[in-house]
PDB file of C-alpha atoms in Angstrom:
ATOM      1  CA  UNK A 939     -12.775  47.306 124.697  1.00 57.00           C
ATOM      2  CA  UNK A 940     -11.998  48.533 121.397  1.00 57.00           C
ATOM      3  CA  UNK A 941      -8.739  49.581 123.178  1.00 63.00           C
ATOM      4  CA  UNK A 942      -7.823  46.138 125.181  1.00 62.00           C
ATOM      5  CA  UNK A 943      -8.328  44.178 121.909  1.00 64.00           C
ATOM      6  CA  UNK A 944      -5.731  47.325 120.335  1.00 79.00           C
ATOM      7  CA  UNK A 945      -3.278  46.030 122.345  1.00 83.00           C
ATOM      8  CA  UNK A 946      -4.403  42.933 122.546  1.00 86.00           C
ATOM      9  CA  UNK A 947      -3.391  43.004 117.981  1.00 86.00           C
ATOM     10  CA  UNK A 948      -0.228  45.218 119.253  1.00 89.00           C
ATOM     11  CA  UNK A 949       0.919  42.046 120.678  1.00 91.00           C
ATOM     12  CA  UNK A 950       0.278  39.366 119.242  1.00 91.00           C
ATOM     13  CA  UNK A 951       2.353  41.189 115.997  1.00 91.00           C
ATOM     14  CA  UNK A 952       4.855  41.726 118.532  1.00 94.00           C
ATOM     15  CA  UNK A 953       4.908  38.491 119.774  1.00 95.00           C
ATOM     16  CA  UNK A 954       4.885  37.610 115.809  1.00 95.00           C
ATOM     17  CA  UNK A 955       8.428  39.144 114.581  1.00 94.00           C
ATOM     18  CA  UNK A 956       9.814  38.569 117.641  1.00 96.00           C
ATOM     19  CA  UNK A 957       9.720  34.741 117.579  1.00 97.00           C
ATOM     20  CA  UNK A 958      10.216  35.339 113.052  1.00 95.00           C
ATOM     21  CA  UNK A 959      12.982  37.272 114.517  1.00 95.00           C
ATOM     22  CA  UNK A 960      14.884  34.561 115.754  1.00 97.00           C
ATOM     23  CA  UNK A 961      13.849  31.403 113.096  1.00 97.00           C
ATOM     24  CA  UNK A 962      15.554  33.915 110.700  1.00 94.00           C
ATOM     25  CA  UNK A 963      18.460  34.289 112.852  1.00 94.00           C
ATOM     26  CA  UNK A 964      19.028  30.882 113.194  1.00 96.00           C
ATOM     27  CA  UNK A 965      18.088  29.667 109.868  1.00 95.00           C
ATOM     28  CA  UNK A 966      21.047  32.764 108.899  1.00 92.00           C
ATOM     29  CA  UNK A 967      23.315  30.603 111.613  1.00 94.00           C
ATOM     30  CA  UNK A 968      22.802  27.555 110.659  1.00 94.00           C
ATOM     31  CA  UNK A 969      20.250  26.783 107.820  1.00 93.00           C
ATOM     32  CA  UNK A 970      16.695  25.962 106.933  1.00 95.00           C
ATOM     33  CA  UNK A 971      16.840  22.506 107.566  1.00 95.00           C
ATOM     34  CA  UNK A 972      18.889  22.318 110.655  1.00 95.00           C
ATOM     35  CA  UNK A 973      16.867  24.023 112.719  1.00 97.00           C
ATOM     36  CA  UNK A 974      13.599  22.704 114.511  1.00 97.00           C
ATOM     37  CA  UNK A 975      11.039  24.159 115.417  1.00 97.00           C
ATOM     38  CA  UNK A 976      11.710  23.275 118.840  1.00 97.00           C
ATOM     39  CA  UNK A 977      14.873  25.292 119.284  1.00 97.00           C
ATOM     40  CA  UNK A 978      13.446  27.700 117.448  1.00 97.00           C
ATOM     41  CA  UNK A 979      10.891  27.436 120.309  1.00 97.00           C
ATOM     42  CA  UNK A 980      13.477  27.480 123.001  1.00 97.00           C
ATOM     43  CA  UNK A 981      15.722  30.356 121.353  1.00 97.00           C
ATOM     44  CA  UNK A 982      12.505  32.612 121.556  1.00 97.00           C
ATOM     45  CA  UNK A 983      11.781  31.218 125.121  1.00 97.00           C
ATOM     46  CA  UNK A 984       8.025  30.413 124.174  1.00 97.00           C
ATOM     47  CA  UNK A 985       6.829  26.914 123.587  1.00 96.00           C
ATOM     48  CA  UNK A 986       6.156  24.673 120.920  1.00 96.00           C
ATOM     49  CA  UNK A 987       2.557  25.847 120.570  1.00 96.00           C
ATOM     50  CA  UNK A 988       3.327  29.091 120.384  1.00 97.00           C
ATOM     51  CA  UNK A 989       5.144  28.809 117.976  1.00 97.00           C
ATOM     52  CA  UNK A 990       2.725  27.017 116.045  1.00 96.00           C
ATOM     53  CA  UNK A 991      -0.328  29.374 117.469  1.00 95.00           C
ATOM     54  CA  UNK A 992       1.191  31.649 115.125  1.00 95.00           C
ATOM     55  CA  UNK A 993       3.411  29.929 111.753  1.00 96.00           C
ATOM     56  CA  UNK A 994       1.592  26.192 110.871  1.00 94.00           C
ATOM     57  CA  UNK A 995       3.988  25.050 109.456  1.00 94.00           C
ATOM     58  CA  UNK A 996       7.749  25.556 110.308  1.00 96.00           C
ATOM     59  CA  UNK A 997       8.319  27.010 106.428  1.00 97.00           C
ATOM     60  CA  UNK A 998       6.465  29.843 107.475  1.00 96.00           C
ATOM     61  CA  UNK A 999       8.318  30.818 110.434  1.00 96.00           C
ATOM     62  CA  UNK A1000      11.094  31.113 106.813  1.00 96.00           C
ATOM     63  CA  UNK A1001       7.852  33.387 104.462  1.00 95.00           C
ATOM     64  CA  UNK A1002       6.752  34.718 107.293  1.00 92.00           C
ATOM     65  CA  UNK A1003       4.774  37.163 105.449  1.00 92.00           C
ATOM     66  CA  UNK A1004       3.538  35.424 102.142  1.00 91.00           C
ATOM     67  CA  UNK A1005      -0.270  36.465 104.198  1.00 91.00           C
ATOM     68  CA  UNK A1006       1.226  40.373 103.381  1.00 93.00           C
ATOM     69  CA  UNK A1007       1.643  39.109  99.832  1.00 93.00           C
ATOM     70  CA  UNK A1008      -1.940  38.211  99.843  1.00 94.00           C
ATOM     71  CA  UNK A1009      -2.768  40.912 101.218  1.00 94.00           C
ATOM     72  CA  UNK A1010      -1.063  44.111  99.664  1.00 94.00           C
ATOM     73  CA  UNK A1011      -3.043  42.116  96.296  1.00 93.00           C
ATOM     74  CA  UNK A1012      -6.132  41.768  97.750  1.00 94.00           C
ATOM     75  CA  UNK A1013      -6.170  45.964  98.391  1.00 94.00           C
ATOM     76  CA  UNK A1014      -4.885  46.835  94.649  1.00 93.00           C
ATOM     77  CA  UNK A1015      -7.744  44.272  93.582  1.00 91.00           C
ATOM     78  CA  UNK A1016     -10.464  45.840  96.451  1.00 89.00           C
ATOM     79  CA  UNK A1017      -8.852  49.717  95.152  1.00 89.00           C
ATOM     80  CA  UNK A1018      -8.926  49.970  91.576  1.00 86.00           C
ATOM     81  CA  UNK A1019     -10.566  52.491  89.882  1.00 82.00           C
ATOM     82  CA  UNK A1020     -13.628  52.098  88.114  1.00 80.00           C
ATOM     83  CA  UNK A1021     -12.932  50.159  84.322  1.00 81.00           C
ATOM     84  CA  UNK A1022      -9.929  49.593  85.704  1.00 86.00           C
ATOM     85  CA  UNK A1023      -8.203  46.340  84.065  1.00 88.00           C
ATOM     86  CA  UNK A1024      -6.458  44.010  86.121  1.00 88.00           C
ATOM     87  CA  UNK A1025      -3.672  44.553  83.907  1.00 87.00           C
ATOM     88  CA  UNK A1026      -3.080  48.186  85.284  1.00 89.00           C
ATOM     89  CA  UNK A1027      -4.244  46.557  88.821  1.00 91.00           C
ATOM     90  CA  UNK A1028      -1.609  44.940  88.599  1.00 90.00           C
ATOM     91  CA  UNK A1029       1.047  47.568  86.911  1.00 90.00           C
ATOM     92  CA  UNK A1030      -0.038  49.792  89.442  1.00 91.00           C
ATOM     93  CA  UNK A1031       0.822  47.320  92.728  1.00 92.00           C
ATOM     94  CA  UNK A1032       3.864  46.528  91.097  1.00 90.00           C
ATOM     95  CA  UNK A1033       5.406  49.766  90.731  1.00 88.00           C
ATOM     96  CA  UNK A1034       4.184  51.421  93.633  1.00 91.00           C
ATOM     97  CA  UNK A1035       6.082  48.549  95.617  1.00 91.00           C
ATOM     98  CA  UNK A1036       9.572  49.778  93.575  1.00 87.00           C
ATOM     99  CA  UNK A1037       8.782  53.448  94.671  1.00 86.00           C
ATOM    100  CA  UNK A1038       7.836  53.045  98.376  1.00 89.00           C
ATOM    101  CA  UNK A1039      11.675  50.347  98.148  1.00 86.00           C
ATOM    102  CA  UNK A1040       8.930  47.966  99.460  1.00 91.00           C
ATOM    103  CA  UNK A1041      10.852  44.465 101.193  1.00 89.00           C
ATOM    104  CA  UNK A1042       9.272  42.613  98.505  1.00 91.00           C
ATOM    105  CA  UNK A1043      10.514  44.977  95.503  1.00 88.00           C
ATOM    106  CA  UNK A1044      13.776  44.263  96.702  1.00 90.00           C
ATOM    107  CA  UNK A1045      17.148  43.250  94.671  1.00 92.00           C
ATOM    108  CA  UNK A1046      20.610  42.629  96.636  1.00 91.00           C
ATOM    109  CA  UNK A1047      22.976  40.813  98.144  1.00 89.00           C
ATOM    110  CA  UNK A1048      20.718  40.455 100.697  1.00 90.00           C
ATOM    111  CA  UNK A1049      17.703  38.871  99.489  1.00 91.00           C
ATOM    112  CA  UNK A1050      20.127  37.531  97.101  1.00 91.00           C
ATOM    113  CA  UNK A1051      21.158  35.301 100.661  1.00 90.00           C
ATOM    114  CA  UNK A1052      17.923  34.457 101.068  1.00 92.00           C
ATOM    115  CA  UNK A1053      16.843  32.744  98.354  1.00 93.00           C
ATOM    116  CA  UNK A1054      20.062  31.023  97.825  1.00 91.00           C
ATOM    117  CA  UNK A1055      19.203  29.407 101.615  1.00 94.00           C
ATOM    118  CA  UNK A1056      15.012  28.428  99.412  1.00 94.00           C
ATOM    119  CA  UNK A1057      17.500  26.566  96.584  1.00 93.00           C
ATOM    120  CA  UNK A1058      19.054  24.252  98.757  1.00 93.00           C
ATOM    121  CA  UNK A1059      16.020  23.899 100.878  1.00 95.00           C
ATOM    122  CA  UNK A1060      13.691  21.090  99.352  1.00 95.00           C
ATOM    123  CA  UNK A1061      11.131  22.109 102.163  1.00 95.00           C
ATOM    124  CA  UNK A1062      11.464  25.221 101.147  1.00 96.00           C
ATOM    125  CA  UNK A1063      11.248  25.325  97.693  1.00 96.00           C
ATOM    126  CA  UNK A1064       8.057  22.846  98.083  1.00 96.00           C
ATOM    127  CA  UNK A1065       6.451  25.558  99.683  1.00 96.00           C
ATOM    128  CA  UNK A1066       7.860  27.951  97.113  1.00 96.00           C
ATOM    129  CA  UNK A1067       5.524  26.329  94.820  1.00 96.00           C
ATOM    130  CA  UNK A1068       2.454  26.342  97.040  1.00 96.00           C
ATOM    131  CA  UNK A1069       2.686  29.951  97.725  1.00 95.00           C
ATOM    132  CA  UNK A1070       2.483  30.043  94.351  1.00 95.00           C
ATOM    133  CA  UNK A1071      -0.252  27.554  93.967  1.00 96.00           C
ATOM    134  CA  UNK A1072      -2.251  29.976  97.067  1.00 95.00           C
ATOM    135  CA  UNK A1073      -1.861  33.714  94.957  1.00 95.00           C
ATOM    136  CA  UNK A1074      -2.768  32.128  91.641  1.00 96.00           C
ATOM    137  CA  UNK A1075      -6.189  31.132  93.519  1.00 96.00           C
ATOM    138  CA  UNK A1076      -6.550  34.177  94.921  1.00 95.00           C
ATOM    139  CA  UNK A1077      -5.619  35.685  91.912  1.00 95.00           C
ATOM    140  CA  UNK A1078      -8.440  33.715  90.185  1.00 96.00           C
ATOM    141  CA  UNK A1079     -11.263  34.643  93.115  1.00 95.00           C
ATOM    142  CA  UNK A1080     -10.266  38.674  92.770  1.00 93.00           C
ATOM    143  CA  UNK A1081     -10.102  38.068  89.185  1.00 93.00           C
ATOM    144  CA  UNK A1082     -13.494  36.342  88.992  1.00 93.00           C
ATOM    145  CA  UNK A1083     -14.775  38.141  91.241  1.00 91.00           C
ATOM    146  CA  UNK A1084     -14.920  41.474  89.239  1.00 87.00           C
ATOM    147  CA  UNK A1085     -16.518  40.775  86.644  1.00 88.00           C
ATOM    148  CA  UNK A1086     -19.189  37.670  88.122  1.00 90.00           C
ATOM    149  CA  UNK A1087     -17.245  34.245  86.775  1.00 93.00           C
ATOM    150  CA  UNK A1088     -17.553  31.973  88.058  1.00 94.00           C
ATOM    151  CA  UNK A1089     -14.326  29.878  89.995  1.00 92.00           C
ATOM    152  CA  UNK A1090     -13.806  27.186  87.663  1.00 94.00           C
ATOM    153  CA  UNK A1091     -13.700  30.406  84.505  1.00 96.00           C
ATOM    154  CA  UNK A1092     -10.140  29.422  82.651  1.00 96.00           C
ATOM    155  CA  UNK A1093      -9.807  32.551  81.309  1.00 95.00           C
ATOM    156  CA  UNK A1094      -8.843  33.845  84.674  1.00 95.00           C
ATOM    157  CA  UNK A1095      -7.325  30.803  85.270  1.00 96.00           C
ATOM    158  CA  UNK A1096      -5.132  31.049  82.337  1.00 95.00           C
ATOM    159  CA  UNK A1097      -4.017  34.709  83.001  1.00 95.00           C
ATOM    160  CA  UNK A1098      -3.538  34.039  86.619  1.00 96.00           C
ATOM    161  CA  UNK A1099      -0.828  31.942  86.035  1.00 96.00           C
ATOM    162  CA  UNK A1100       0.469  34.686  83.530  1.00 95.00           C
ATOM    163  CA  UNK A1101       1.209  36.637  86.508  1.00 94.00           C
ATOM    164  CA  UNK A1102       2.880  33.939  88.433  1.00 95.00           C
ATOM    165  CA  UNK A1103       4.839  32.872  85.957  1.00 95.00           C
ATOM    166  CA  UNK A1104       5.906  36.442  85.382  1.00 94.00           C
ATOM    167  CA  UNK A1105       7.074  36.921  88.956  1.00 94.00           C
ATOM    168  CA  UNK A1106       9.385  33.607  88.898  1.00 94.00           C
ATOM    169  CA  UNK A1107      11.340  34.551  86.370  1.00 95.00           C
ATOM    170  CA  UNK A1108      11.541  38.417  86.508  1.00 94.00           C
ATOM    171  CA  UNK A1109      12.859  37.882  89.801  1.00 92.00           C
ATOM    172  CA  UNK A1110      14.841  35.030  89.149  1.00 94.00           C
ATOM    173  CA  UNK A1111      16.827  37.237  86.296  1.00 95.00           C
ATOM    174  CA  UNK A1112      17.095  39.540  88.643  1.00 93.00           C
ATOM    175  CA  UNK A1113      18.919  37.171  91.398  1.00 93.00           C
ATOM    176  CA  UNK A1114      21.426  35.423  88.545  1.00 94.00           C
ATOM    177  CA  UNK A1115      22.573  39.589  87.562  1.00 95.00           C
ATOM    178  CA  UNK A1116      23.510  40.116  91.560  1.00 94.00           C
ATOM    179  CA  UNK A1117      25.655  36.601  91.505  1.00 91.00           C
ATOM    180  CA  UNK A1118      27.410  37.920  88.416  1.00 93.00           C
ATOM    181  CA  UNK A1119      27.969  41.337  90.346  1.00 94.00           C
ATOM    182  CA  UNK A1120      25.721  43.087  88.835  1.00 94.00           C
ATOM    183  CA  UNK A1121      24.030  46.522  90.537  1.00 94.00           C
ATOM    184  CA  UNK A1122      21.097  45.977  92.251  1.00 92.00           C
ATOM    185  CA  UNK A1123      19.376  49.293  90.711  1.00 92.00           C
ATOM    186  CA  UNK A1124      20.801  47.401  87.254  1.00 94.00           C
ATOM    187  CA  UNK A1125      19.191  44.309  88.569  1.00 93.00           C
ATOM    188  CA  UNK A1126      15.947  44.988  89.681  1.00 92.00           C
ATOM    189  CA  UNK A1127      15.303  47.373  87.066  1.00 93.00           C
ATOM    190  CA  UNK A1128      15.697  43.796  84.869  1.00 94.00           C
ATOM    191  CA  UNK A1129      12.902  42.550  86.756  1.00 93.00           C
ATOM    192  CA  UNK A1130      10.244  45.724  86.203  1.00 92.00           C
ATOM    193  CA  UNK A1131      11.088  45.562  82.355  1.00 94.00           C
ATOM    194  CA  UNK A1132      10.712  42.071  82.292  1.00 94.00           C
ATOM    195  CA  UNK A1133       7.672  41.831  84.810  1.00 94.00           C
ATOM    196  CA  UNK A1134       5.910  44.443  82.215  1.00 93.00           C
ATOM    197  CA  UNK A1135       6.133  41.912  79.280  1.00 94.00           C
ATOM    198  CA  UNK A1136       4.749  39.108  81.384  1.00 93.00           C
ATOM    199  CA  UNK A1137       2.015  41.852  82.027  1.00 92.00           C
ATOM    200  CA  UNK A1138       1.337  43.065  78.874  1.00 93.00           C
ATOM    201  CA  UNK A1139       1.288  39.457  77.337  1.00 92.00           C
ATOM    202  CA  UNK A1140      -1.636  38.660  80.084  1.00 92.00           C
ATOM    203  CA  UNK A1141      -3.224  42.370  78.446  1.00 92.00           C
ATOM    204  CA  UNK A1142      -2.527  40.065  74.927  1.00 93.00           C
ATOM    205  CA  UNK A1143      -4.394  37.393  76.935  1.00 92.00           C
ATOM    206  CA  UNK A1144      -7.185  39.412  78.912  1.00 92.00           C
ATOM    207  CA  UNK A1145      -8.444  41.147  75.163  1.00 93.00           C
ATOM    208  CA  UNK A1146     -11.548  40.351  73.005  1.00 92.00           C
ATOM    209  CA  UNK A1147     -12.842  38.507  77.092  1.00 92.00           C
ATOM    210  CA  UNK A1148     -14.369  40.627  80.523  1.00 90.00           C
ATOM    211  CA  UNK A1149     -11.148  40.880  81.735  1.00 90.00           C
ATOM    212  CA  UNK A1150      -9.616  43.305  79.260  1.00 87.00           C
TER     213      UNK A1150
END
């Protein structure tokens, strides 16, 4: 039974990746807004319903790694060392992503092209804002869970908002540098430096609270 479940899970991952890869190819060739879910389904040789079974919204075909990002965030807090502050957890996560050359930490022309598609699509920009709110909600859940505070704790909400803002500002600066011709390693260093500044601000905000 376990073997059958493992096989089904693997097939689902493979199907999901195949659909995502097909969609990405169409988006790159024609632009996100010009491609329909029906066209993605036809190109992937699956039904439209199958596409929606894996990706509830068309925008999720584009942002197909959102779940992975949330999972990495949750895992970082679940595996934190005893006594480690939220800032230390987030700093360690960022460092591991950079050192492993994870896709989330890359900064190059391909990444810039991806985000240019977001910039020119109102639907993708709207979904990106929602994703920021979702990430904030997860951070609040993890932060309050660590100290036994209520979910509506304003300090946790403030800290979560600072983290998401730091990511947004740092990443946009890296993309700006790529656009002006800076080398990828220079742009990535700028992203890391700005995110570190954001964490320092978060640490100051947490001082004197259970999150410090």
